[in-house]
XYZ file of C-alpha atoms in Angstrom:
121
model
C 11.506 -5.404 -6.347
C 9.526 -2.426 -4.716
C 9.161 1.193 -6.086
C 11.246 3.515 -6.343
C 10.891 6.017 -3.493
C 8.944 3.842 -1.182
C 6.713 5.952 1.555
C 8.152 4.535 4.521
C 7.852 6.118 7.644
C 5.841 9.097 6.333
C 2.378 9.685 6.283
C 0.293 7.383 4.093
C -3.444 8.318 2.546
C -6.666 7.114 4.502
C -7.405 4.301 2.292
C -4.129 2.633 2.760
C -4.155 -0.390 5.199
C -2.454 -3.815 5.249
C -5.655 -5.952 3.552
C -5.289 -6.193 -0.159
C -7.739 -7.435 -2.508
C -6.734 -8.691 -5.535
C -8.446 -10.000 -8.591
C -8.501 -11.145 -12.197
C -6.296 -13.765 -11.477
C -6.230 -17.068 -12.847
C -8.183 -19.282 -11.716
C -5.760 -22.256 -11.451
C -3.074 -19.576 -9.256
C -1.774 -21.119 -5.883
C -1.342 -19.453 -2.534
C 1.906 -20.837 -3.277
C 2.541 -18.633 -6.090
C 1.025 -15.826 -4.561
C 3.376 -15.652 -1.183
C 6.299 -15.970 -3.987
C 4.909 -12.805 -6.083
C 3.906 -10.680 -3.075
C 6.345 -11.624 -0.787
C 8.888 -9.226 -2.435
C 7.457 -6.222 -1.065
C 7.880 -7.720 2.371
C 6.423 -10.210 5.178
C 2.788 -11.819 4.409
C 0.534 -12.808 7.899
C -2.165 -14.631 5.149
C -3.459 -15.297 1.983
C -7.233 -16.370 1.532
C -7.821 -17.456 -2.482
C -11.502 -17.275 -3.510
C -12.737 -21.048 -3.854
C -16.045 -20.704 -5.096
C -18.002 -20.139 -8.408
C -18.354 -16.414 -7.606
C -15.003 -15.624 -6.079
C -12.418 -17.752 -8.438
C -9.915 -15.436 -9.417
C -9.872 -13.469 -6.304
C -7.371 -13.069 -3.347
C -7.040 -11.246 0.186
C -3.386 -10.533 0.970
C -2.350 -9.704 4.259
C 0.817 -8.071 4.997
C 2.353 -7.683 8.390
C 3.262 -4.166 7.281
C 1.239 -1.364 6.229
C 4.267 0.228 4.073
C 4.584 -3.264 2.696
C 1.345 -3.469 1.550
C 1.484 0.349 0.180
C 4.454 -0.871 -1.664
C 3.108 -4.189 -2.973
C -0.043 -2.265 -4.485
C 2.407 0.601 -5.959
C 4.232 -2.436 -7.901
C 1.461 -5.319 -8.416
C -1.375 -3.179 -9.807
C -1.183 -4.198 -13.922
C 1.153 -6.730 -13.797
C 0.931 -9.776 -15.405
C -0.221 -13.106 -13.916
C -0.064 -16.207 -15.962
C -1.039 -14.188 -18.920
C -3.546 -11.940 -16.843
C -3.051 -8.458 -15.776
C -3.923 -7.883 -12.112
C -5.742 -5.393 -10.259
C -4.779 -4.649 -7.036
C -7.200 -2.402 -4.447
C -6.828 -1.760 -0.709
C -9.701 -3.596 0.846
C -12.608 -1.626 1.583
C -15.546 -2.998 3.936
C -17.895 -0.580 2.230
C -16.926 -2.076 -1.338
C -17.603 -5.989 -0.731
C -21.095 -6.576 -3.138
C -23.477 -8.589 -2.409
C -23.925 -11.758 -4.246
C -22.253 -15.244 -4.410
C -22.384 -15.330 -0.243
C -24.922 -14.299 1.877
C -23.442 -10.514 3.257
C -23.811 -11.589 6.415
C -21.075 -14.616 6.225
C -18.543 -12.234 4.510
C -18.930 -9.826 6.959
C -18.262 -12.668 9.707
C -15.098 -13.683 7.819
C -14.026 -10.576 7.192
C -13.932 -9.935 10.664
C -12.351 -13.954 11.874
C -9.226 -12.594 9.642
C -9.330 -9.418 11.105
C -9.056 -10.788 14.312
C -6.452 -13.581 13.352
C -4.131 -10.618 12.188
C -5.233 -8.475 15.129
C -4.032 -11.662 17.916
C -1.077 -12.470 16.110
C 0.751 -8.811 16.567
C-alpha cells in the first residue's frame, strides 16, 4: 500500500525521477516477483535484474509515473525481501561505479532504456 500523504501533484525534490535502483536483493528474486512487490505503488514500463557476477542482487525499476516511483521509494526502502532488507535509491548517472562492465557499455544501456521509456510515452 503507498504512504501516507503521498506527494502527488506537488512539487517533488531534484533527485526524484521515475528510474529506481534497487539492491541487496536476493539473488534467486524474479522480475516476476518484483512487478508483484512494486507494482503496488502504481504502473511499471520495465524491470532490468542484474545477471552477472558483479550485478546479482541488483534491479532498475521503471515506473510510468514519477509520483509512483516517489511513492514506491517512500515505502520499499528497508523492507524485507526473502529475508533481505532492501535499499532503494533514485538512479543517478553520476553514481553508476566503474567495475564489473566496461563504463562505456553501461552508459550505452543506460541510455537504450532511456530511450525505450522515452518512445513508449
Amino acid at each position: 500500500m503507498p504512504p501516507q500523504g503521498s506527494m502527488r501533484g506537488k512539487l517533488l525534490p531534484p533527485e526524484v525521477n521515475r528510474i529506481l535502483y534497487v539492491r541487496n536483493l536476493p539473488f534467486k528474486v524474479t522480475s516476476e516477483e518484483l512487478y508483484k512487490i512494486f507494482g503496488k505503488y502504481g504502473p511499471i514500463r520495465q524491470i532490468r535484474l542484474g545477471d552477472t557476477k558483479t550485478t546479482q542482487g541488483t534491479a532498475f525499476v521503471v515506473f510510468d509515473d514519477i509520483y509512483d516511483a516517489f511513492d514506491a521509494v517512500r515505502g520499499m526502502s528497508g523492507f524485507n525481501v526473502g529475508g533481505r532488507y532492501v535499499v532503494v535509491l533514485y538512479f543517478q548517472q553520476a553514481r553508476v561505479k566503474k567495475g564489473g562492465e566496461d563504463l562505456d557499455v553501461k552508459k550505452r544501456k543506460i541510455e537504450e532504456m532511456k530511450k525505450e521509456v522515452e518512445g513508449a510515452e
